[in-house]
Amino acid sequence: MPIINRVADLADEIIAWRRDFHENPELLFDVHRTAGIVAEKLKAFGCDEVVTGIGKTGVVGVIRGKANGSGKVIGLRADMDALPIEEATDVAYKSKVPGKMHACGHDGHTSMLLGAAKYLAETRNFDGTAIMIFQPAEEGGGGGAEMVKDGLMERFGIQEVYGMHNMPGIPVGQFAIRPGPIAAAADRFTLTIEGKGGHAAQPHLSIDPILVASHVITALQSVVARSVDPLESAVVSVCTVKAGEAFNVIPHHATLLGTVRSLTPEVRDLSEERVRTIIENICAAFGAKATLEYHRGYPVTVNDAKKTEFMAQIARNIVGDAAVDTSVAPMMGAEDFSYMLEQRPGAYIFLGNGDTASCHHPAYDFNDSATPYGVTLWAKIIETGMPTR
């Protein structure tokens, strides 16, 4: 089962769509142009139903197979949004929008799923219903959660769901997947430390929030080093420190922003508890007041074992056993496809993007040569998962 011939024929057209999306990036839920083009194309392909406005600006296309006796319904998901980054490439299709670019390959994801939709609408060589899910706001907006809240699974009768993301560093023509956790939960916190401002020459009359912040930052590293089982995974990072404006003034406040990441609910709960306890007690020990805002973000992305093996086998059939890694290490980045996997069994796979800049880098670009592999995988998930009799 190599690249589907019809998919190979469509490759140039799909790449042209991708480059248009790349030139015109949109952020979060404000993907009106992208979503409009997606809906227009799905209708032109002859999808049986095209629904817009799911999860604010999401689009769903419904394609029914030649037969529908199985009653089976499979969802395929792609994300549409870009990032607030100034592009640093010199490609001819460079972003036309200052301060915005497709630095994570969602232009490629959207185009590959459109390509699969065109192929499946033409051939319909399956017994069941394929649901094409185009999601906004993966990059921090929780668009996956919004689509779920809007009844995505129930409205379209989705029984299982699959996602795919390009991965720089994995050669083109290869895939990587694993059962269980494949992407981390990502929580964030804002800590405001209220001390007592004063003159730098009289620290004994002040409560120095910078000193308190320094102790907090150091102690937070003990969460992973001394509280989390060394065989588990967690990350605690303080990424922003704001305090003071003058060389001779002890400020009244200091603000810390950070992130906490984990791969299991148990470690997630433990990490939050330890972060809260450390902050409260260190600030109290110095006589400072702590105000902590702790926000739970995307949950852990967990692949169903059976659906992972099914997806991996489709990939093996396309590129061969040696080109599919089924024990890739989970990433500590987060992915809001997790909300869909909380609702239905499914799996999330990495598609090789080759030796390119990393995702979220200003020099990143989706590798167009990966397109036929992604489109073929999507098509074969539908045809193999819902075979005609």
CSV table of C-alpha atoms in Angstrom, one decimal:
chain,number,residue,atom,x,y,z
A,1,MET,CA,0.0,0.0,0.0
A,2,PRO,CA,2.3,2.8,-1.2
A,3,ILE,CA,1.2,6.4,-1.9
A,4,ILE,CA,-2.2,6.3,-3.6
A,5,ASN,CA,-1.9,7.2,-7.3
A,6,ARG,CA,-4.7,9.7,-7.2
A,7,VAL,CA,-3.2,11.4,-4.1
A,8,ALA,CA,0.1,11.7,-6.0
A,9,ASP,CA,-1.8,13.3,-8.9
A,10,LEU,CA,-3.4,15.8,-6.5
A,11,ALA,CA,-0.2,16.7,-4.7
A,12,ASP,CA,0.6,19.9,-6.7
A,13,GLU,CA,-2.9,21.2,-6.1
A,14,ILE,CA,-2.7,20.4,-2.4
A,15,ILE,CA,0.6,22.1,-2.1
A,16,ALA,CA,-0.8,25.2,-3.8
A,17,TRP,CA,-3.6,25.3,-1.2
A,18,ARG,CA,-0.9,25.0,1.6
A,19,ARG,CA,1.2,27.8,0.3
A,20,ASP,CA,-1.9,30.1,0.0
A,21,PHE,CA,-2.7,29.4,3.6
A,22,HIS,CA,0.9,30.0,4.5
A,23,GLU,CA,0.8,33.5,2.9
A,24,ASN,CA,-2.3,34.4,4.8
A,25,PRO,CA,-1.9,33.2,8.4
A,26,GLU,CA,-4.7,33.8,11.0
A,27,LEU,CA,-4.6,33.4,14.7
A,28,LEU,CA,-6.7,31.4,17.2
A,29,PHE,CA,-10.4,31.7,16.5
A,30,ASP,CA,-9.9,34.5,14.0
A,31,VAL,CA,-9.5,32.1,11.1
A,32,HIS,CA,-12.4,33.4,9.0
A,33,ARG,CA,-10.5,33.4,5.6
A,34,THR,CA,-9.1,29.9,6.2
A,35,ALA,CA,-12.3,28.4,7.4
A,36,GLY,CA,-14.2,30.0,4.5
A,37,ILE,CA,-11.9,28.5,2.0
A,38,VAL,CA,-12.1,25.1,3.7
A,39,ALA,CA,-15.9,25.2,3.7
A,40,GLU,CA,-16.0,26.4,0.1
A,41,LYS,CA,-13.7,23.5,-1.1
A,42,LEU,CA,-15.6,20.9,0.9
A,43,LYS,CA,-18.8,21.9,-0.8
A,44,ALA,CA,-17.1,21.9,-4.2
A,45,PHE,CA,-15.8,18.4,-3.5
A,46,GLY,CA,-19.3,17.2,-3.1
A,47,CYS,CA,-19.3,16.5,0.7
A,48,ASP,CA,-22.7,15.4,1.8
A,49,GLU,CA,-22.8,18.0,4.5
A,50,VAL,CA,-20.7,21.0,5.4
A,51,VAL,CA,-21.2,22.7,8.8
A,52,THR,CA,-19.5,25.9,9.9
A,53,GLY,CA,-19.4,27.6,13.2
A,54,ILE,CA,-18.6,24.5,15.3
A,55,GLY,CA,-16.4,25.7,18.1
A,56,LYS,CA,-16.9,29.3,17.0
A,57,THR,CA,-15.0,29.0,13.6
A,58,GLY,CA,-14.5,25.3,13.1
A,59,VAL,CA,-15.7,23.5,10.0
A,60,VAL,CA,-16.9,20.0,9.6
A,61,GLY,CA,-17.3,18.0,6.4
A,62,VAL,CA,-19.4,14.8,6.2
A,63,ILE,CA,-18.6,12.2,3.5
A,64,ARG,CA,-20.7,9.1,3.3
A,65,GLY,CA,-19.3,6.0,1.7
A,66,LYS,CA,-20.8,4.0,-1.2
A,67,ALA,CA,-22.2,1.7,1.4
A,68,ASN,CA,-23.4,2.6,4.9
A,69,GLY,CA,-24.4,-0.7,6.3
A,70,SER,CA,-21.7,-0.7,9.0
A,71,GLY,CA,-23.0,2.4,10.7
A,72,LYS,CA,-19.4,3.2,11.6
A,73,VAL,CA,-18.3,6.8,11.8
A,74,ILE,CA,-14.6,7.9,12.0
A,75,GLY,CA,-13.4,11.5,12.5
A,76,LEU,CA,-10.1,13.0,11.2
A,77,ARG,CA,-8.9,16.3,12.6
A,78,ALA,CA,-6.6,19.1,11.4
A,79,ASP,CA,-5.9,22.4,13.0
A,80,MET,CA,-6.0,25.7,11.1
A,81,ASP,CA,-4.5,28.5,13.1
A,82,ALA,CA,-1.1,30.1,12.9
A,83,LEU,CA,1.2,31.8,15.5
A,84,PRO,CA,2.1,35.4,16.4
A,85,ILE,CA,5.7,35.2,15.1
A,86,GLU,CA,7.5,37.3,12.5
A,87,GLU,CA,8.5,34.9,9.7
A,88,ALA,CA,12.2,34.7,8.9
A,89,THR,CA,12.2,32.5,5.8
A,90,ASP,CA,12.9,33.7,2.2
A,91,VAL,CA,10.3,31.4,0.5
A,92,ALA,CA,8.3,32.9,-2.3
A,93,TYR,CA,5.1,32.2,-0.4
A,94,LYS,CA,6.3,34.0,2.8
A,95,SER,CA,3.6,35.3,5.2
A,96,LYS,CA,2.0,38.6,3.9
A,97,VAL,CA,0.8,39.4,7.4
A,98,PRO,CA,3.3,41.2,9.7
A,99,GLY,CA,3.8,39.4,13.0
A,100,LYS,CA,2.0,36.3,12.0
A,101,MET,CA,3.2,33.0,10.4
A,102,HIS,CA,2.4,29.3,10.1
A,103,ALA,CA,5.3,28.3,12.3
A,104,CYS,CA,3.8,24.9,13.4
A,105,GLY,CA,2.6,23.5,10.1
A,106,HIS,CA,-1.1,23.9,10.5
A,107,ASP,CA,-1.2,25.1,6.9
A,108,GLY,CA,0.1,21.7,5.9
A,109,HIS,CA,-2.3,19.9,8.3
A,110,THR,CA,-5.3,21.7,6.8
A,111,SER,CA,-4.3,21.1,3.3
A,112,MET,CA,-3.6,17.4,3.8
A,113,LEU,CA,-7.0,16.9,5.3
A,114,LEU,CA,-8.6,18.8,2.4
A,115,GLY,CA,-6.7,16.6,0.0
A,116,ALA,CA,-8.0,13.5,1.8
A,117,ALA,CA,-11.5,15.0,1.7
A,118,LYS,CA,-11.3,15.5,-2.1
A,119,TYR,CA,-10.1,12.0,-2.7
A,120,LEU,CA,-12.7,10.4,-0.4
A,121,ALA,CA,-15.5,12.4,-1.9
A,122,GLU,CA,-14.5,11.3,-5.4
A,123,THR,CA,-14.0,7.6,-4.6
A,124,ARG,CA,-16.2,6.8,-1.5
A,125,ASN,CA,-14.7,3.4,-1.4
A,126,PHE,CA,-15.7,2.7,2.2
A,127,ASP,CA,-18.7,1.5,4.3
A,128,GLY,CA,-19.6,4.2,6.8
A,129,THR,CA,-19.2,7.9,7.3
A,130,ALA,CA,-16.0,10.0,7.3
A,131,ILE,CA,-16.0,13.2,9.3
A,132,MET,CA,-13.5,15.9,8.3
A,133,ILE,CA,-12.8,18.1,11.3
A,134,PHE,CA,-11.1,21.5,10.8
A,135,GLN,CA,-10.3,23.0,14.2
A,136,PRO,CA,-9.4,26.6,15.1
A,137,ALA,CA,-7.3,27.9,18.0
A,138,GLU,CA,-5.0,25.0,18.8
A,139,GLU,CA,-2.3,27.4,19.7
A,140,GLY,CA,-3.5,28.2,23.2
A,141,GLY,CA,-7.1,28.9,22.6
A,142,GLY,CA,-8.6,25.5,23.3
A,143,GLY,CA,-10.4,25.2,20.0
A,144,GLY,CA,-10.6,21.4,20.4
A,145,ALA,CA,-12.5,21.9,23.7
A,146,GLU,CA,-14.9,24.4,22.1
A,147,MET,CA,-15.7,22.0,19.3
A,148,VAL,CA,-16.4,19.3,21.9
A,149,LYS,CA,-18.6,21.7,23.9
A,150,ASP,CA,-20.6,22.4,20.7
A,151,GLY,CA,-21.5,18.7,20.5
A,152,LEU,CA,-19.0,17.7,17.8
A,153,MET,CA,-19.0,14.0,18.8
A,154,GLU,CA,-22.7,13.6,19.4
A,155,ARG,CA,-24.0,15.7,16.5
A,156,PHE,CA,-22.0,13.8,13.9
A,157,GLY,CA,-22.0,10.4,15.7
A,158,ILE,CA,-18.2,10.1,15.8
A,159,GLN,CA,-17.1,6.8,17.3
A,160,GLU,CA,-13.3,7.1,17.0
A,161,VAL,CA,-11.1,10.1,16.1
A,162,TYR,CA,-7.5,10.5,14.8
A,163,GLY,CA,-5.1,13.4,14.6
A,164,MET,CA,-1.7,14.0,13.0
A,165,HIS,CA,1.1,16.5,13.4
A,166,ASN,CA,4.3,17.1,11.4
A,167,MET,CA,7.5,16.6,13.3
A,168,PRO,CA,10.8,18.2,12.4
A,169,GLY,CA,13.7,15.8,12.9
A,170,ILE,CA,11.8,12.8,11.7
A,171,PRO,CA,12.7,12.0,8.1
A,172,VAL,CA,10.1,12.6,5.4
A,173,GLY,CA,8.3,9.3,4.7
A,174,GLN,CA,8.4,8.1,8.3
A,175,PHE,CA,5.9,8.2,11.1
A,176,ALA,CA,6.1,8.0,14.9
A,177,ILE,CA,3.5,7.0,17.5
A,178,ARG,CA,3.1,5.4,20.9
A,179,PRO,CA,0.2,4.0,23.0
A,180,GLY,CA,-0.7,5.9,26.1
A,181,PRO,CA,0.5,9.5,26.8
A,182,ILE,CA,2.0,11.1,23.8
A,183,ALA,CA,1.8,14.8,24.7
A,184,ALA,CA,1.8,16.5,28.1
A,185,ALA,CA,-0.8,18.4,30.1
A,186,ALA,CA,0.2,22.1,30.2
A,187,ASP,CA,-0.8,24.3,33.2
A,188,ARG,CA,0.3,27.8,33.9
A,189,PHE,CA,0.6,30.1,36.9
A,190,THR,CA,1.0,33.7,37.7
A,191,LEU,CA,2.4,34.6,41.1
A,192,THR,CA,2.3,38.1,42.5
A,193,ILE,CA,4.6,38.5,45.6
A,194,GLU,CA,3.8,41.6,47.7
A,195,GLY,CA,6.6,42.7,49.9
A,196,LYS,CA,7.4,46.1,51.3
A,197,GLY,CA,9.2,48.6,49.1
A,198,GLY,CA,12.0,50.8,50.3
A,199,HIS,CA,15.4,52.3,49.8
A,200,ALA,CA,18.1,49.9,48.6
A,201,ALA,CA,20.4,51.2,51.4
A,202,GLN,CA,17.9,50.1,54.0
A,203,PRO,CA,16.9,46.6,53.2
A,204,HIS,CA,16.2,45.9,56.9
A,205,LEU,CA,13.2,48.2,56.7
A,206,SER,CA,11.8,46.4,53.6
A,207,ILE,CA,10.5,43.0,52.5
A,208,ASP,CA,12.4,42.4,49.3
A,209,PRO,CA,10.1,40.6,46.8
A,210,ILE,CA,13.0,39.9,44.5
A,211,LEU,CA,14.8,37.9,47.2
A,212,VAL,CA,11.6,36.1,47.9
A,213,ALA,CA,11.1,35.4,44.2
A,214,SER,CA,14.6,34.0,43.9
A,215,HIS,CA,14.0,31.5,46.7
A,216,VAL,CA,10.6,30.5,45.2
A,217,ILE,CA,12.2,29.9,41.8
A,218,THR,CA,15.0,27.8,43.2
A,219,ALA,CA,12.6,25.8,45.5
A,220,LEU,CA,10.1,25.1,42.6
A,221,GLN,CA,12.8,23.0,41.0
A,222,SER,CA,12.5,20.6,43.9
A,223,VAL,CA,9.1,19.6,42.6
A,224,VAL,CA,10.5,17.5,39.8
A,225,ALA,CA,13.8,16.7,41.5
A,226,ARG,CA,12.4,15.6,44.9
A,227,SER,CA,8.6,15.2,44.8
A,228,VAL,CA,7.9,13.4,41.5
A,229,ASP,CA,8.9,9.8,41.0
A,230,PRO,CA,12.1,9.8,39.0
A,231,LEU,CA,10.4,7.2,36.6
A,232,GLU,CA,7.7,9.7,35.9
A,233,SER,CA,7.9,13.0,33.9
A,234,ALA,CA,7.2,16.6,34.8
A,235,VAL,CA,8.5,20.1,34.0
A,236,VAL,CA,8.3,23.2,36.2
A,237,SER,CA,9.6,26.3,34.5
A,238,VAL,CA,9.5,29.9,35.6
A,239,CYS,CA,9.7,31.9,32.4
A,240,THR,CA,9.0,35.5,33.3
A,241,VAL,CA,10.2,37.6,36.2
A,242,LYS,CA,9.1,41.2,36.5
A,243,ALA,CA,10.1,43.5,39.4
A,244,GLY,CA,11.5,46.9,40.0
A,245,GLU,CA,12.4,49.9,37.8
A,246,ALA,CA,15.4,51.5,39.6
A,247,PHE,CA,18.9,50.5,40.7
A,248,ASN,CA,18.4,51.8,44.2
A,249,VAL,CA,14.8,51.0,45.0
A,250,ILE,CA,13.6,47.8,46.5
A,251,PRO,CA,10.2,47.2,44.7
A,252,HIS,CA,6.9,46.5,46.4
A,253,HIS,CA,5.9,43.7,44.1
A,254,ALA,CA,7.4,40.9,42.0
A,255,THR,CA,5.5,38.9,39.4
A,256,LEU,CA,6.4,35.4,38.2
A,257,LEU,CA,4.9,33.5,35.2
A,258,GLY,CA,5.5,29.9,34.7
A,259,THR,CA,4.3,26.5,33.4
A,260,VAL,CA,3.8,23.1,34.8
A,261,ARG,CA,3.7,20.0,32.6
A,262,SER,CA,3.0,16.4,33.2
A,263,LEU,CA,2.0,13.1,31.6
A,264,THR,CA,-0.4,11.6,34.1
A,265,PRO,CA,-3.3,12.9,36.2
A,266,GLU,CA,-1.5,11.8,39.4
A,267,VAL,CA,1.7,13.8,38.6
A,268,ARG,CA,-0.4,16.7,37.5
A,269,ASP,CA,-2.2,16.8,40.9
A,270,LEU,CA,1.0,16.3,42.8
A,271,SER,CA,2.8,19.0,40.9
A,272,GLU,CA,0.1,21.6,41.5
A,273,GLU,CA,-0.1,20.8,45.2
A,274,ARG,CA,3.7,21.1,45.7
A,275,VAL,CA,3.8,24.4,43.7
A,276,ARG,CA,1.1,25.9,45.9
A,277,THR,CA,2.6,24.7,49.1
A,278,ILE,CA,6.1,25.9,48.3
A,279,ILE,CA,5.0,29.3,47.2
A,280,GLU,CA,2.7,29.8,50.2
A,281,ASN,CA,5.3,28.8,52.8
A,282,ILE,CA,8.3,30.5,51.3
A,283,CYS,CA,6.5,33.8,51.0
A,284,ALA,CA,5.1,33.5,54.5
A,285,ALA,CA,8.6,32.8,55.8
A,286,PHE,CA,9.9,36.1,54.5
A,287,GLY,CA,6.8,38.0,55.6
A,288,ALA,CA,5.6,38.5,52.1
A,289,LYS,CA,2.1,38.0,50.7
A,290,ALA,CA,1.5,35.5,47.8
A,291,THR,CA,-1.3,35.8,45.3
A,292,LEU,CA,-1.3,32.7,43.0
A,293,GLU,CA,-3.4,32.2,39.9
A,294,TYR,CA,-3.1,28.6,38.8
A,295,HIS,CA,-4.8,27.7,35.5
A,296,ARG,CA,-5.2,24.1,34.3
A,297,GLY,CA,-4.7,24.1,30.5
A,298,TYR,CA,-4.8,21.3,27.9
A,299,PRO,CA,-5.0,17.8,29.5
A,300,VAL,CA,-2.7,14.9,28.6
A,301,THR,CA,-3.0,13.6,25.1
A,302,VAL,CA,-3.6,9.8,25.5
A,303,ASN,CA,-3.6,7.4,22.6
A,304,ASP,CA,-5.9,4.4,22.9
A,305,ALA,CA,-3.7,1.2,22.6
A,306,LYS,CA,-5.9,-0.5,20.0
A,307,LYS,CA,-6.4,2.6,17.8
A,308,THR,CA,-2.7,3.3,18.0
A,309,GLU,CA,-1.9,-0.1,16.6
A,310,PHE,CA,-4.5,0.3,13.9
A,311,MET,CA,-3.0,3.7,12.9
A,312,ALA,CA,0.5,2.4,13.1
A,313,GLN,CA,-0.3,-0.6,10.8
A,314,ILE,CA,-1.8,1.8,8.2
A,315,ALA,CA,1.4,3.7,8.3
A,316,ARG,CA,3.5,0.5,8.0
A,317,ASN,CA,1.5,-0.5,5.0
A,318,ILE,CA,2.3,2.9,3.4
A,319,VAL,CA,6.0,3.3,4.2
A,320,GLY,CA,7.2,-0.1,5.6
A,321,ASP,CA,7.8,-1.4,9.1
A,322,ALA,CA,11.2,0.2,9.5
A,323,ALA,CA,9.8,3.7,8.8
A,324,VAL,CA,7.3,3.6,11.7
A,325,ASP,CA,8.5,4.1,15.2
A,326,THR,CA,5.9,2.8,17.7
A,327,SER,CA,7.7,3.7,20.8
A,328,VAL,CA,8.6,7.4,20.3
A,329,ALA,CA,9.1,9.3,23.5
A,330,PRO,CA,6.2,11.5,24.5
A,331,MET,CA,6.6,15.2,24.1
A,332,MET,CA,6.3,17.6,27.0
A,333,GLY,CA,4.5,20.1,24.7
A,334,ALA,CA,0.7,20.1,24.8
A,335,GLU,CA,-2.0,19.5,22.2
A,336,ASP,CA,-5.7,20.2,22.5
A,337,PHE,CA,-6.6,17.2,20.4
A,338,SER,CA,-6.5,15.7,23.9
A,339,TYR,CA,-10.0,17.0,24.5
A,340,MET,CA,-11.3,14.9,21.6
A,341,LEU,CA,-9.4,11.8,22.8
A,342,GLU,CA,-11.1,12.3,26.2
A,343,GLN,CA,-14.4,11.9,24.4
A,344,ARG,CA,-13.7,9.1,22.0
A,345,PRO,CA,-11.0,6.5,21.5
A,346,GLY,CA,-8.4,7.3,18.9
A,347,ALA,CA,-4.8,8.1,18.3
A,348,TYR,CA,-2.4,10.9,17.4
A,349,ILE,CA,0.6,10.4,15.1
A,350,PHE,CA,3.7,12.3,14.1
A,351,LEU,CA,4.5,12.8,10.4
A,352,GLY,CA,8.1,13.2,9.4
A,353,ASN,CA,8.9,16.8,8.3
A,354,GLY,CA,12.6,16.2,7.7
A,355,ASP,CA,15.6,18.2,8.7
A,356,THR,CA,13.9,21.6,9.1
A,357,ALA,CA,13.7,24.3,11.7
A,358,SER,CA,11.7,23.2,14.8
A,359,CYS,CA,8.1,24.1,15.2
A,360,HIS,CA,7.5,27.6,16.6
A,361,HIS,CA,10.8,28.8,15.1
A,362,PRO,CA,10.6,31.8,12.7
A,363,ALA,CA,12.6,29.9,10.1
A,364,TYR,CA,10.2,26.9,10.2
A,365,ASP,CA,8.3,25.7,7.1
A,366,PHE,CA,6.1,22.7,6.5
A,367,ASN,CA,7.8,20.3,4.2
A,368,ASP,CA,5.6,19.9,1.1
A,369,SER,CA,7.3,16.5,0.2
A,370,ALA,CA,5.5,15.1,3.3
A,371,THR,CA,2.1,15.9,1.9
A,372,PRO,CA,1.4,12.6,-0.1
A,373,TYR,CA,2.2,10.5,3.0
A,374,GLY,CA,-0.1,12.4,5.2
A,375,VAL,CA,-3.0,12.4,2.7
A,376,THR,CA,-2.6,8.7,2.0
A,377,LEU,CA,-2.6,7.9,5.7
A,378,TRP,CA,-5.9,9.8,6.2
A,379,ALA,CA,-7.5,8.1,3.2
A,380,LYS,CA,-6.4,4.7,4.2
A,381,ILE,CA,-7.6,5.1,7.8
A,382,ILE,CA,-11.1,5.6,6.3
A,383,GLU,CA,-10.9,2.9,3.7
A,384,THR,CA,-9.3,0.3,6.0
A,385,GLY,CA,-11.3,1.2,9.1
A,386,MET,CA,-14.6,1.0,7.2
A,387,PRO,CA,-14.0,-1.5,4.4
A,388,THR,CA,-16.6,-2.2,1.8
A,389,ARG,CA,-17.9,-5.8,1.7
